[in-house]
Structures are given as structure tokens and as C-alpha cells.
XYZ file of C-alpha atoms in Angstrom:
675
model
C 0.000 0.000 0.000
C 1.097 3.565 -0.620
C 1.959 5.745 2.399
C -1.090 7.676 3.442
C 0.511 11.077 4.013
C 2.785 12.857 1.599
C 5.497 15.329 2.435
C 5.526 16.479 -1.184
C 3.266 19.420 -1.931
C 1.121 18.799 -4.995
C 0.382 22.283 -6.255
C 0.277 25.842 -5.010
C -3.433 26.573 -4.841
C -4.902 29.991 -4.296
C -6.537 28.621 -1.170
C -6.180 25.686 1.170
C -8.879 24.052 3.213
C -9.732 25.846 6.437
C -7.363 24.918 9.230
C -10.085 22.987 11.002
C -10.359 20.796 7.918
C -6.630 20.074 7.950
C -6.903 18.024 11.145
C -5.405 14.585 10.596
C -8.767 12.904 11.163
C -10.610 14.871 8.478
C -10.707 14.036 4.792
C -8.592 16.670 3.037
C -7.176 17.499 -0.374
C -4.226 15.107 -0.406
C -6.504 12.264 0.686
C -8.026 12.386 -2.791
C -4.841 10.678 -3.967
C -5.516 7.806 -1.536
C -8.915 6.834 -2.972
C -9.069 3.458 -4.682
C -12.028 1.816 -6.386
C -12.823 -1.395 -8.225
C -14.480 -1.586 -11.623
C -15.449 -4.088 -14.346
C -15.573 -7.171 -12.073
C -15.496 -10.387 -14.108
C -16.440 -13.522 -12.199
C -15.092 -16.800 -13.569
C -17.600 -19.238 -15.111
C -17.416 -21.534 -12.061
C -17.821 -18.628 -9.620
C -14.538 -19.280 -7.829
C -12.549 -16.202 -8.851
C -13.045 -12.548 -9.765
C -10.776 -10.484 -11.994
C -11.335 -6.741 -11.827
C -9.734 -3.367 -12.471
C -8.146 -1.797 -9.403
C -8.137 1.966 -9.906
C -6.021 4.429 -7.968
C -4.269 7.783 -8.279
C -0.724 8.378 -9.439
C 0.567 11.251 -7.303
C 3.543 12.084 -9.497
C 1.721 11.817 -12.840
C -1.471 13.397 -11.445
C -3.620 10.828 -13.220
C -5.828 7.872 -12.536
C -4.290 4.468 -13.152
C -5.773 0.984 -13.531
C -4.360 -2.500 -13.121
C -5.789 -6.008 -13.366
C -6.209 -7.733 -10.015
C -7.569 -11.135 -9.069
C -9.221 -12.454 -5.905
C -10.888 -15.735 -4.966
C -14.537 -15.714 -3.994
C -13.621 -16.444 -0.376
C -11.439 -13.302 -0.292
C -8.091 -15.108 -0.446
C -5.426 -14.887 -3.121
C -5.880 -11.167 -3.681
C -3.037 -10.094 -5.966
C -2.027 -8.070 -8.972
C -2.107 -9.658 -12.440
C -0.588 -6.813 -14.421
C -1.386 -3.942 -16.766
C -4.490 -4.089 -18.925
C -8.241 -3.638 -19.080
C -11.550 -5.133 -20.289
C -10.771 -8.667 -19.003
C -12.936 -11.512 -20.378
C -12.885 -15.153 -19.236
C -12.821 -18.016 -21.730
C -15.927 -20.249 -21.580
C -14.060 -22.941 -19.628
C -12.345 -20.433 -17.304
C -8.851 -21.588 -18.220
C -7.793 -18.394 -20.005
C -8.284 -14.654 -19.810
C -8.311 -12.248 -22.746
C -7.818 -8.537 -22.193
C -6.488 -5.382 -23.841
C -3.071 -3.952 -22.921
C -1.122 -1.263 -24.766
C -3.654 -1.333 -27.584
C -3.289 -5.083 -28.223
C -5.273 -8.183 -27.298
C -3.395 -10.319 -24.784
C -4.116 -13.908 -23.762
C -3.263 -15.258 -20.306
C -3.248 -18.914 -19.285
C -4.584 -18.932 -15.726
C -2.854 -22.132 -14.603
C 0.675 -21.020 -15.517
C 0.360 -17.229 -15.670
C 1.996 -17.173 -19.102
C 0.823 -14.487 -21.514
C 0.916 -13.973 -25.263
C 0.137 -10.879 -27.301
C -2.207 -12.063 -30.073
C -2.333 -8.964 -32.258
C -0.301 -6.255 -33.938
C -3.104 -3.728 -34.312
C -2.659 -0.137 -35.433
C -5.905 0.898 -33.729
C -7.015 0.132 -30.185
C -9.612 -2.684 -30.037
C -12.800 -2.860 -28.036
C -13.377 -5.550 -25.386
C -12.784 -9.097 -26.683
C -15.683 -11.553 -26.777
C -15.113 -15.335 -26.685
C -16.746 -17.768 -29.096
C -18.722 -20.563 -27.357
C -16.032 -23.158 -28.163
C -13.207 -20.872 -26.969
C -11.337 -20.860 -30.294
C -12.104 -17.343 -31.533
C -12.293 -13.800 -30.195
C -14.474 -11.050 -31.634
C -13.930 -7.330 -31.109
C -14.618 -3.944 -32.656
C -11.955 -1.651 -34.076
C -11.716 1.557 -36.088
C -10.904 1.124 -39.766
C -9.404 4.489 -40.765
C -10.303 6.304 -43.977
C -8.595 9.354 -45.503
C -9.810 12.742 -44.297
C -11.313 15.206 -46.790
C -9.274 17.823 -48.606
C -10.371 20.762 -50.729
C -7.181 22.077 -52.271
C -3.965 20.623 -53.647
C -1.176 22.315 -51.708
C 2.517 22.456 -52.515
C 4.851 20.239 -50.530
C 7.237 22.102 -48.196
C 10.935 21.771 -49.068
C 13.085 19.466 -46.963
C 13.884 21.026 -43.607
C 11.207 23.730 -43.904
C 8.986 24.452 -40.895
C 5.602 25.269 -42.419
C 2.397 25.557 -40.455
C 0.396 22.348 -40.039
C -1.783 21.476 -43.009
C -5.398 22.701 -42.943
C -7.995 20.349 -41.464
C -11.242 20.150 -43.428
C -14.324 19.463 -41.288
C -17.347 18.192 -43.204
C -19.020 15.694 -40.853
C -22.238 16.128 -38.905
C -20.559 14.803 -35.741
C -16.919 15.789 -35.869
C -15.723 16.322 -32.283
C -16.035 14.627 -28.924
C -15.345 16.166 -25.529
C -12.187 14.746 -24.024
C -10.976 13.474 -27.413
C -11.100 16.482 -29.728
C -11.631 16.072 -33.461
C -12.622 12.511 -34.253
C -10.505 10.334 -36.528
C -11.944 9.493 -39.926
C -13.196 5.984 -40.443
C -15.752 3.486 -39.174
C -15.648 0.875 -36.430
C -16.108 -2.681 -37.648
C -16.278 -6.122 -36.072
C -13.376 -8.554 -36.400
C -12.725 -12.163 -35.414
C -9.331 -13.507 -34.354
C -8.157 -17.101 -33.785
C -7.056 -17.602 -30.177
C -4.073 -19.711 -31.269
C -2.754 -16.894 -33.460
C -3.443 -15.407 -36.846
C -4.653 -12.285 -38.578
C -7.889 -10.562 -37.507
C -10.609 -10.825 -40.157
C -13.156 -8.036 -40.687
C -16.718 -9.382 -40.734
C -18.877 -6.241 -41.025
C -18.926 -3.823 -43.941
C -20.340 -0.475 -45.012
C -19.855 3.115 -43.968
C -21.411 2.599 -40.544
C -20.080 2.351 -37.002
C -20.312 -1.081 -35.369
C -18.960 -0.234 -31.930
C -21.014 -2.405 -29.582
C -19.464 -5.421 -27.883
C -20.337 -8.419 -30.103
C -22.365 -11.359 -28.797
C -21.747 -14.831 -30.236
C -24.526 -17.051 -31.563
C -24.665 -20.385 -29.748
C -23.325 -22.277 -32.765
C -20.466 -19.789 -33.244
C -21.546 -19.068 -36.828
C -22.737 -15.471 -36.327
C -22.416 -12.376 -34.159
C -25.169 -10.222 -32.685
C -24.565 -6.501 -32.280
C -26.329 -3.154 -32.175
C -25.602 -0.312 -34.575
C -27.140 2.531 -36.528
C -27.012 1.414 -40.152
C -29.646 3.900 -41.290
C -28.878 5.609 -44.600
C -29.534 8.838 -42.703
C -27.564 7.775 -39.627
C -26.154 11.245 -38.949
C -29.542 12.962 -38.693
C -31.261 9.828 -37.353
C -28.711 9.642 -34.544
C -31.072 8.382 -31.812
C -31.852 5.230 -33.743
C -30.140 1.831 -33.530
C -31.153 -1.747 -34.262
C -30.118 -5.282 -33.341
C -28.316 -7.107 -36.158
C -26.877 -10.525 -36.899
C -23.832 -10.948 -39.151
C -22.853 -14.342 -40.523
C -19.145 -15.116 -40.228
C -19.026 -17.205 -43.380
C -20.548 -14.721 -45.813
C -20.656 -11.378 -43.933
C -24.406 -11.117 -44.562
C -25.980 -8.626 -42.159
C -29.603 -9.146 -41.117
C -31.673 -6.643 -39.135
C -33.638 -8.221 -36.274
C -35.407 -5.017 -35.161
C -36.808 -2.194 -37.262
C -38.496 0.531 -35.221
C -37.779 4.190 -34.553
C -35.691 4.455 -31.427
C -32.670 2.870 -29.806
C -32.594 -0.940 -29.689
C -29.336 -2.176 -28.182
C -27.538 -4.437 -25.675
C -28.481 -7.854 -27.084
C -28.042 -10.842 -24.756
C -28.564 -14.424 -25.939
C -30.289 -16.992 -23.727
C -28.275 -20.066 -22.686
C -30.127 -22.271 -25.191
C -29.704 -19.719 -27.984
C -33.444 -19.504 -28.652
C -34.198 -16.032 -27.253
C -32.571 -12.620 -27.434
C -33.065 -10.109 -24.624
C -32.416 -6.483 -25.541
C -33.113 -2.921 -24.415
C -34.822 0.052 -26.016
C -37.943 2.128 -26.505
C -40.116 3.581 -29.246
C -38.730 7.089 -29.674
C -41.337 9.803 -29.124
C -38.648 12.535 -29.190
C -38.899 13.498 -25.536
C -36.387 14.719 -22.974
C -36.560 11.410 -21.087
C -38.004 8.001 -21.913
C -37.703 4.825 -19.866
C -35.501 2.123 -21.388
C -37.361 -1.194 -21.202
C -36.380 -4.852 -21.341
C -37.563 -6.696 -24.463
C -37.244 -10.270 -25.716
C -37.582 -11.816 -29.161
C -36.947 -15.149 -30.785
C -33.453 -15.561 -32.179
C -34.754 -15.039 -35.735
C -36.262 -11.643 -34.777
C -39.865 -12.828 -34.454
C -42.046 -12.797 -31.341
C -40.994 -9.391 -30.040
C -42.518 -8.249 -26.761
C -41.834 -5.874 -23.894
C -41.092 -7.617 -20.602
C -41.031 -4.580 -18.270
C -44.260 -2.918 -19.414
C -45.312 -2.232 -15.831
C -41.865 -1.440 -14.440
C -41.405 2.340 -14.473
C -37.609 2.398 -14.313
C -34.901 2.347 -16.977
C -32.940 -0.904 -16.999
C -29.447 -1.636 -18.319
C -26.863 -4.425 -18.656
C -29.146 -7.410 -19.381
C -27.633 -10.797 -18.490
C -29.484 -14.109 -18.666
C -29.807 -16.210 -15.550
C -27.998 -19.563 -15.867
C -31.330 -21.431 -16.026
C -32.631 -19.194 -18.836
C -35.833 -18.388 -16.937
C -35.062 -14.739 -16.224
C -32.838 -11.807 -17.081
C -30.679 -9.889 -14.615
C -30.531 -6.099 -15.036
C -29.338 -3.079 -13.129
C -31.524 -0.040 -12.528
C -31.699 3.139 -10.463
C -34.473 3.619 -7.929
C -34.684 6.779 -5.807
C -30.962 7.454 -6.107
C -29.795 3.893 -5.418
C -28.571 1.478 -8.088
C -29.760 -2.109 -7.805
C -29.423 -5.491 -9.460
C -32.690 -7.284 -10.119
C -33.863 -10.559 -11.581
C -36.758 -10.058 -14.010
C -38.818 -13.073 -15.013
C -40.026 -13.372 -18.595
C -43.492 -12.277 -17.443
C -42.102 -9.111 -15.868
C -41.845 -10.024 -12.186
C -39.032 -7.997 -10.604
C -36.987 -9.371 -7.691
C -34.210 -7.243 -6.223
C -30.956 -9.140 -5.669
C -28.539 -6.409 -4.531
C -28.413 -2.672 -3.846
C -25.679 -0.021 -3.577
C -24.227 -0.851 -7.001
C -21.765 1.858 -8.068
C -18.554 3.432 -6.883
C -17.008 4.125 -10.286
C -17.783 7.850 -9.999
C -15.691 8.794 -6.991
C -15.892 12.604 -7.322
C -19.621 13.166 -7.125
C -22.380 10.732 -6.044
C -23.533 9.572 -9.484
C -24.671 6.072 -10.361
C -22.744 3.586 -12.481
C -20.936 0.381 -11.740
C -21.275 -3.063 -13.308
C -21.790 -6.735 -12.514
C -21.277 -10.206 -13.984
C -22.912 -13.570 -13.258
C -21.282 -17.007 -12.874
C -22.821 -20.295 -13.976
C -23.830 -21.068 -10.386
C -25.686 -17.740 -10.067
C -23.063 -15.911 -8.004
C -22.913 -12.229 -8.922
C -19.820 -10.041 -8.659
C -20.504 -6.305 -8.645
C -19.106 -2.919 -7.665
C -20.547 -1.609 -4.391
C -20.477 1.828 -2.775
C -22.093 3.596 0.165
C -21.808 7.226 1.320
C -19.000 6.174 3.659
C -17.088 3.852 1.341
C -15.651 4.255 -2.193
C -16.215 1.472 -4.704
C -15.347 -2.089 -3.691
C -15.976 -5.503 -5.263
C -18.791 -7.479 -3.652
C -20.512 -10.841 -4.150
C -24.153 -11.835 -3.797
C -26.414 -14.823 -4.426
C -30.159 -14.570 -4.834
C -31.748 -14.771 -1.395
C -28.448 -14.185 0.421
C -26.833 -11.067 1.867
C -24.261 -9.247 -0.236
C -20.728 -9.234 1.141
C -17.588 -7.229 0.471
C -14.873 -9.152 -1.323
C -12.286 -6.358 -1.267
C -11.456 -3.634 1.237
C -9.365 -1.290 -0.861
C -10.056 1.767 1.294
C -9.825 0.446 4.842
C -6.648 2.429 5.485
C -8.267 5.665 4.285
C -11.445 5.056 6.266
C -9.608 4.137 9.458
C -7.630 7.377 9.574
C -10.352 9.842 8.550
C -13.619 11.066 9.986
C -16.179 11.597 7.244
C -19.363 13.622 7.263
C -22.519 11.624 7.909
C -25.031 11.503 5.052
C -28.773 11.675 5.717
C -31.625 11.166 3.247
C -34.305 13.871 3.207
C -37.684 14.257 1.434
C -39.796 17.387 1.008
C -42.684 18.756 -1.041
C -42.126 21.141 -3.935
C -43.698 24.554 -3.502
C -44.798 24.415 -7.153
C -47.083 21.380 -7.139
C -46.528 19.437 -3.911
C -44.503 16.668 -5.534
C -42.288 14.732 -3.172
C -38.616 15.408 -3.900
C -35.611 13.504 -2.557
C -32.168 14.700 -1.564
C -29.320 14.140 0.855
C -27.634 16.208 3.556
C -23.963 15.781 4.484
C -23.071 17.132 7.915
C -19.515 18.215 8.807
C -17.384 15.789 10.820
C -17.805 16.402 14.566
C -21.186 17.973 13.838
C -22.808 19.799 16.771
C -26.607 20.227 16.446
C -26.592 23.380 18.593
C -24.295 25.211 16.158
C -25.372 27.032 12.999
C -23.534 26.044 9.844
C -23.258 27.574 6.368
C -25.247 25.663 3.739
C -23.690 24.618 0.430
C -26.199 23.455 -2.214
C -24.630 21.211 -4.895
C -26.738 20.413 -8.007
C -26.091 17.387 -10.230
C -25.413 17.439 -13.955
C -27.480 15.949 -16.722
C -30.123 17.005 -15.872
C -31.228 13.519 -16.955
C -29.213 11.705 -14.269
C -29.286 11.363 -10.503
C -27.293 11.693 -7.315
C -27.740 9.161 -4.558
C -26.489 7.560 -1.362
C -23.030 6.962 -2.792
C -19.510 8.000 -1.848
C -18.474 11.460 -3.040
C -15.026 12.946 -2.521
C -16.264 16.424 -3.400
C -19.193 16.396 -0.972
C -16.889 15.166 1.783
C -14.326 17.894 1.077
C -17.035 20.541 1.329
C -18.248 18.998 4.591
C -14.684 18.853 5.952
C -14.437 22.595 5.329
C -17.294 23.135 7.786
C -20.295 23.305 5.442
C -23.547 21.420 5.605
C -23.862 20.072 2.055
C -27.259 19.554 0.434
C -27.566 17.659 -2.847
C -31.088 17.207 -4.296
C -32.707 15.233 -7.110
C -35.197 17.778 -8.493
C -37.709 16.959 -11.210
C -36.011 15.786 -14.373
C -33.784 13.446 -12.358
C -33.820 9.784 -13.280
C -34.739 6.899 -10.945
C -38.256 8.201 -10.201
C -40.043 7.042 -13.331
C -40.679 8.337 -16.833
C -43.214 11.045 -16.008
C -40.966 12.632 -13.357
C -37.898 12.464 -15.588
C -39.727 14.025 -18.538
C -41.112 17.033 -16.650
C -38.367 19.202 -18.175
C -39.578 18.560 -21.745
C -39.640 21.997 -23.439
C -39.324 23.434 -19.929
C -35.705 23.509 -18.745
C -34.739 25.090 -16.447
C -38.254 25.171 -15.053
C -39.869 24.037 -11.860
C -36.751 22.103 -10.940
C -35.679 25.495 -9.563
C -38.739 25.484 -7.279
C -37.874 21.965 -6.152
C -34.358 23.044 -5.180
C -35.503 26.162 -3.320
C -38.141 24.167 -1.442
C -35.368 21.748 -0.498
C -33.284 24.622 0.845
C -36.231 25.561 3.064
C -36.547 21.938 4.229
C -32.870 21.806 5.220
C -33.118 25.138 7.035
C -36.073 23.707 8.942
C -33.742 21.075 10.402
C -32.557 23.836 12.708
C -28.793 24.009 12.256
C -28.328 26.285 9.213
C -27.048 29.863 9.366
C -29.480 31.570 6.967
C -27.029 34.401 6.383
C -24.705 31.956 4.648
C -26.440 30.112 1.819
C -24.248 29.093 -1.133
C -24.995 27.288 -4.395
C -22.819 25.426 -6.900
C -22.933 22.553 -9.356
C -21.470 21.357 -12.631
C -22.877 21.172 -16.164
C -26.660 21.061 -15.608
C -25.820 21.976 -12.015
C -23.898 24.967 -13.360
C -26.940 25.919 -15.429
C -29.146 25.754 -12.335
C -26.626 27.849 -10.403
C -26.609 30.565 -13.077
C -30.397 30.336 -13.366
C -30.829 30.621 -9.600
C -28.854 33.854 -9.240
C -30.969 35.341 -12.029
C -34.179 34.449 -10.188
C -33.350 35.001 -6.514
C -30.946 37.050 -4.395
C -31.198 34.583 -1.549
C -27.708 33.109 -1.939
C -24.677 34.759 -0.393
C -22.441 33.649 -3.284
C -22.547 31.192 -6.172
C -20.093 29.130 -8.236
C -21.344 27.955 -11.643
C -19.136 25.148 -12.929
C -19.025 24.457 -16.706
C -22.526 25.899 -17.298
C -24.631 26.456 -20.382
C -25.403 30.164 -20.370
C -26.947 30.583 -23.820
C -28.866 27.673 -25.344
C -28.749 29.276 -28.791
C -24.935 29.290 -28.869
C -24.592 25.985 -26.981
C -26.696 24.049 -29.502
C -24.597 25.300 -32.406
C -21.074 25.058 -30.953
C -20.863 22.078 -28.549
C -19.643 18.636 -29.552
C -23.184 17.279 -29.062
C -24.790 20.356 -30.637
C -27.448 18.376 -32.506
C -28.751 16.468 -29.487
C -31.122 19.124 -28.127
C -33.274 20.101 -31.102
C -36.931 19.137 -30.584
C -36.310 16.790 -27.620
C -35.181 19.545 -25.247
C -36.623 22.666 -26.878
C -39.357 23.025 -29.457
C -38.152 23.665 -32.982
C -34.766 24.842 -34.204
C -32.861 27.773 -32.699
C -32.740 29.824 -35.898
C -36.467 29.278 -36.477
C -37.623 30.093 -32.935
C -34.781 31.716 -30.983
C -37.151 32.858 -28.221
C -37.768 29.251 -27.153
C -34.032 28.820 -26.602
C -33.289 32.207 -25.085
C -36.216 32.092 -22.641
C -34.491 29.174 -20.901
C -30.998 30.693 -21.083
C -29.436 32.172 -17.921
C -27.963 34.983 -20.038
C -31.499 36.326 -20.522
C -31.736 37.007 -16.790
C -28.217 38.274 -16.141
C -29.640 41.757 -15.638
C -31.246 40.526 -12.411
C -28.067 39.132 -10.867
C -26.665 40.744 -7.728
C -25.080 37.622 -6.202
C -21.256 37.360 -6.361
C -20.829 34.593 -8.945
C -17.754 32.553 -9.830
C -17.443 30.688 -13.162
C -15.249 27.558 -13.439
C -14.598 25.730 -16.711
C -11.943 23.645 -18.448
C -10.452 25.488 -21.384
C -10.626 22.289 -23.499
C -14.319 21.730 -22.683
C -16.220 20.907 -25.886
C -19.519 20.027 -24.163
C -20.105 23.420 -22.536
C -17.438 25.485 -24.297
C -15.588 28.185 -22.393
C -17.410 30.801 -24.480
C -20.537 29.935 -22.477
C -18.915 30.912 -19.176
C -17.293 33.945 -20.779
C -20.694 35.318 -21.811
C -21.913 35.349 -18.213
C -18.583 36.590 -16.871
C -18.432 39.497 -19.309
C -22.048 40.477 -18.676
C -21.498 40.469 -14.906
C -18.278 42.463 -15.248
C -20.049 45.047 -17.382
C -22.811 45.334 -14.788
C -20.350 45.642 -11.895
C -21.426 42.413 -10.194
C -18.595 40.707 -8.332
C -17.372 37.817 -10.439
C -14.312 35.861 -11.548
C -13.595 33.182 -14.141
C -11.371 30.205 -13.278
C -9.979 28.355 -16.311
C -8.523 24.894 -15.778
C -5.862 24.486 -18.483
C -6.270 21.395 -20.628
C -9.380 20.194 -18.796
C -12.328 18.820 -20.744
C -15.939 18.760 -19.526
C -14.847 16.230 -16.922
C -12.853 18.933 -15.158
C -12.007 16.635 -12.269
C -10.559 13.796 -14.357
C -7.101 14.603 -13.017
C -6.944 14.515 -9.200
C -5.296 17.925 -8.914
C -8.074 19.468 -11.000
C -10.740 18.002 -8.732
C -8.863 19.551 -5.819
C -8.450 22.865 -7.643
C -12.148 23.002 -8.451
C -13.219 22.394 -4.857
C -10.556 24.728 -3.476
C -11.642 27.624 -5.665
C -15.318 27.110 -4.876
C -14.506 27.185 -1.157
C -12.239 30.218 -1.537
C -15.019 32.126 -3.289
C -17.575 31.221 -0.664
C -15.242 32.063 2.215
C -14.676 35.484 0.656
C -18.368 36.339 1.067
C -19.217 34.334 4.153
C -20.904 36.459 6.812
C -19.931 36.475 10.494
C -17.546 34.036 12.133
C -15.191 32.349 9.687
C -12.736 29.536 9.968
C -9.182 30.875 9.695
C -7.429 30.168 6.406
C -3.827 29.227 5.674
């Protein structure tokens, strides 16, 4: 294990945590580098062993790192396997295939010997084993030349000319965190396990990026893709396909408007489970479990009466049911769903792969004996690997963070419900109290709003919430209307109405927390990222109740956002009615910039200067307007950061530190001394 405390200073921040938060028993900035979490647990076919990714922080490189680890189901034999990711067991459990350094690697589990099977020029997707264990299938980009418009002269030898022009002509051309996308299409390949050259099995100018699923006889692959002739404009659509390995013939098994994806084949090969919905072009629609015969006939919805989105379908070993994961009231669960739609919860607290803020996520796999390995998190514990059997209690298999937990006192997290002042709907949220909380004291309140807005926070570990609590704040994080995990109607309330009454939900929640009796009403602060940044900017344009605000990576102008962001096309019609150039009022009415003339609250803007999702020009619009009006403001740019501005540990720390510094600047009355 790494030493818990570091003499080396990481960075010179403009502010440190308050001195009270630097006590050795409080979670502080450098403790972020001590967080570890498990992901992608892969249980062996016989249920005896789990291989997973052990994720941690590299202090010197300031980056996350991942390694393959293995542990027996009784908790023994916990050890490192080596570098790599996306591990996949062979059907008989004797071998492991995974990706390392952009190549597919094979490991014999009895001897530990490894062999690199490929010499690929592009990084492959996760490998998928054929039923007889002789072949691997995977997806990979097949590059094509980029477009050019002009024939340019070649520079003379030794000349230092400017880089050649880049011609952009694609509907979707950039991706946040990656930049301009390479030209080409992802296709499916098969590779002999005993060596050979990968063979491409799909064709056409379409992306085939889903993880392939083998037919029982090994003669075909199932996959999901958008092979529409108008795939760019019809971007929400996808279908389930089968491709024959002998002739490359591609057959569509579904054919409706909307996303059909995640095929899973029953143990006997007769039935395909898959996910999707009929697209009505809404802000939020519940993803349902479907089944069909293996030839595409007999389609039906299994979860007609289950008002939650499901994901990750996996057949039970007996073929009588399908396991899924789903979010319910901010908690992610694993359930067994019978083929007539009966839902039985197997495990809760799935997650832990989002360590910064308390989002959902996580994954699971099922062994032939029904044992399930999954990632588990709670408000007081980052992500671990756990096991569960139907009807039995879940149990931790790893304890990656025991050293961190033993030497820190964390803020306690409490669930809270209240009624919205707008329509009386019940709304859920959570309150994090500072370590060593004293009910008789009055604490400043920090409201933290989640992104999305089609997502949810929950009772999960959050480094950022704990850092705010360690600094002496009561932290309140709500799931206002539009959040997932409360059903389709609740999640779709923001259709053509965002921001809308979600603001009323948040403000009613603030009142509910104040009613608990330990909040200093002179010191109310609000922050959040992405959709949470939008709500922050919206709030200060609609109320002067907050002492200060910090809008992180917000959308300020929906007109400019929907024409400049990497996902620019994704909001037309489903979020706002019509197109921005046809009805600009519909976009501007829901833009915080339209209400900047009302703002009196000191407001900080924080954004990564490589953010393509909510480009820095969004934050600059609000910053410049506030500066012109004489409202106290500042703009913090995180160099090189994408929309995930806390991807690097130091940037997570810098974000939190600057939010706290801004709030401490305007905090009324007694303050904690600062270093």
C-alpha cells in the first residue's frame, strides 16, 4: 500500500482548506490521492474467482491508473495480475483475454503465461469469446482518408511550415475529451485464439462499436448499430443485427424508430433479450427490457409495468429470467426479471465508479452457479468488489479503502424528502453534515446540483461532498424533477421546460434543510457542474437569496450551446421546441444569459479550457455580462481540462478549493481561519 501522508506538496493553490479541515482525522485534499475503487468485475464461469480493475491515483503523474487484479470468492489470493483492461474469461475459465497497450493479450490462468495475439494499429474494443473458446471477436476503427479541398505544394526538406489545414465536413466531428474525431468506421473482427490475422466481418460506412455477442453455434455475431442511410440525422436510432461469419451477410432483427441495443442471448440460444424504446422525441423516456426469438420474431416488452430504466441485461444460468441493473430513488440495484415481468431485487448499492460526485454507475457479472460479482459503494465507502447470491446477503470481497477510512472522519449523510412549492410533488435529496457535527451550532449551507439534468445523485460515496463537509459546510444535494430513478413522467417534466420548476424543487429543499434547525441563513451558497452549473446561473438570475454562487461548466446561452458544442445536434426538438434559428425565443427564454440583468449575487465561473460540451465561451458570456454590470465575479480556467474537469486529481482539488475560496470570501460572520 502507498503511504497515506505525503510530504511532497502537490500544487500551489490559491486557497487551502480551512485549518479545522486540515486536522489529521478529516478528509482533506491530499486524501483524494488515496482513494481506490474497483471496476469491471469479471467472475469466472465456475464462480470461484473474480478479476477486476483496481483503480487508484498516481501522485507524481497526477492521473488515474488501472491494473488487473484477481481475488478468490472467499477473499483469499488477492493479488495483482498486471497492466491491462476489459478482461474476459474463456468459456471454460482456463484463459483470460484482455487489452493492454492497444493489443489483445491472452493469459493462461494455470501457468500465468501471456501472449500478445495482435499487432493492431488501432485500439480494439473488449474481446468476446466464441462458445467453443477458439475465436475472439472485437470492434476496431478502420481508418479512412480525411477530406481535402485544395492541392497544396509540398514544403521543401527542412522547412517548418504551419500544419496542413484540417477540413471538417461531418455532422458529428468532435467529442469532448478526445477532440476532433478520426476518420473511419468501427467494424467487427474475429481472431483465432491460437494466433493469426484478424478478419473483418462487417462492412459499409457505418459504425459497429457495440461489444459483439456470439450465436450459440459460433456461426454469427449479434450486435447493435445505426445502419440507417440517414444515420447522422437519425442519430437516436439503432437496431439489433446478426452478421454471418461465413458470408458477412448482415440481417436486421429489429426495425423501429428508437434505440434498440444491448443484445443478450439466452443459454439455449433460442431467445434474445435487448433494451430500447419507441422514440417519441422526448427529454426522457424509460428504457425497457424486451425479448424476441433468435430469428427476430415474437418481439414483446417484458417490463411494461416497471417504471424504471434498466441496463446491462444478463441471462440467468437457467434461462428463466434476465438480470438487469436499474436506479431507484438514487440507489442502483441489481434485479432478476422473469419473462413475465416479475421484478426481484438481488442487490443494492451498485456503483462506486464515480468517486468525485455521487452519481450512479458500476457493473456486474454472473457465474454459472448464479453468483454475482458487482461494484458496491455507500456514502462512507468508495467502490469495492462485492458478491451476492439470490436470497443471500451481499458481502464485500475487497477492502481497498480500509486504510483511508480508518484514519479519517467523514461527514454523515442523511436522506431527506420534502414537497415542492410548485405542485406538492415529493422530492428527494441528501444532507452531508460536517465531521464532529454539533446540532446546537449554525452552519453555512452549500447546495450542490447534479449534472445531466437527466441523471441522478444518490447515497453513494463522493469525494467532493466530503471535502465541502470537511471545510465546515452542511452540504445539500437534491434530485429535483427531471432526475432519473423516479419514473418516466418525473424524468420528462423538463420537456420543453428547462430550467423550469426544478428550480422550485431546489428552493423548497433549501427551506426543508433550514427547517432542520442548524443552518445559518445568512450563509447560503450554491454550486454545481454542467446542468448543475446551469441551475446555479439560473438561480442567481431568479433570486438574491444566496450569499455567493459558483457555476461550474454551465450552459449560459442555449442558442450558442446548440450550435457550438460537440453534441450540438442532441437538443433540437427533444429539449426545446423547434430549431434555434427558427424560434430563438424558445431557446433564449431558458438561457441564464437572458436574466443576467437581475443578478446581484457574487458569482464565480469555473470551466476547463478544453471543454467541448459546454465550451468556455458559455462561461465567458456570463462573466463578461457580470463584469459590465459591476457584479462581483471571476472566471477560473482549468488548463487542458475537458468537460470532466475533475478527471485529473489535482483538478478536482483545484475546483473544490476555488469554490470554497469564493464562498469564504463572502461568508458572513464568524469564519474559519485560512492558511
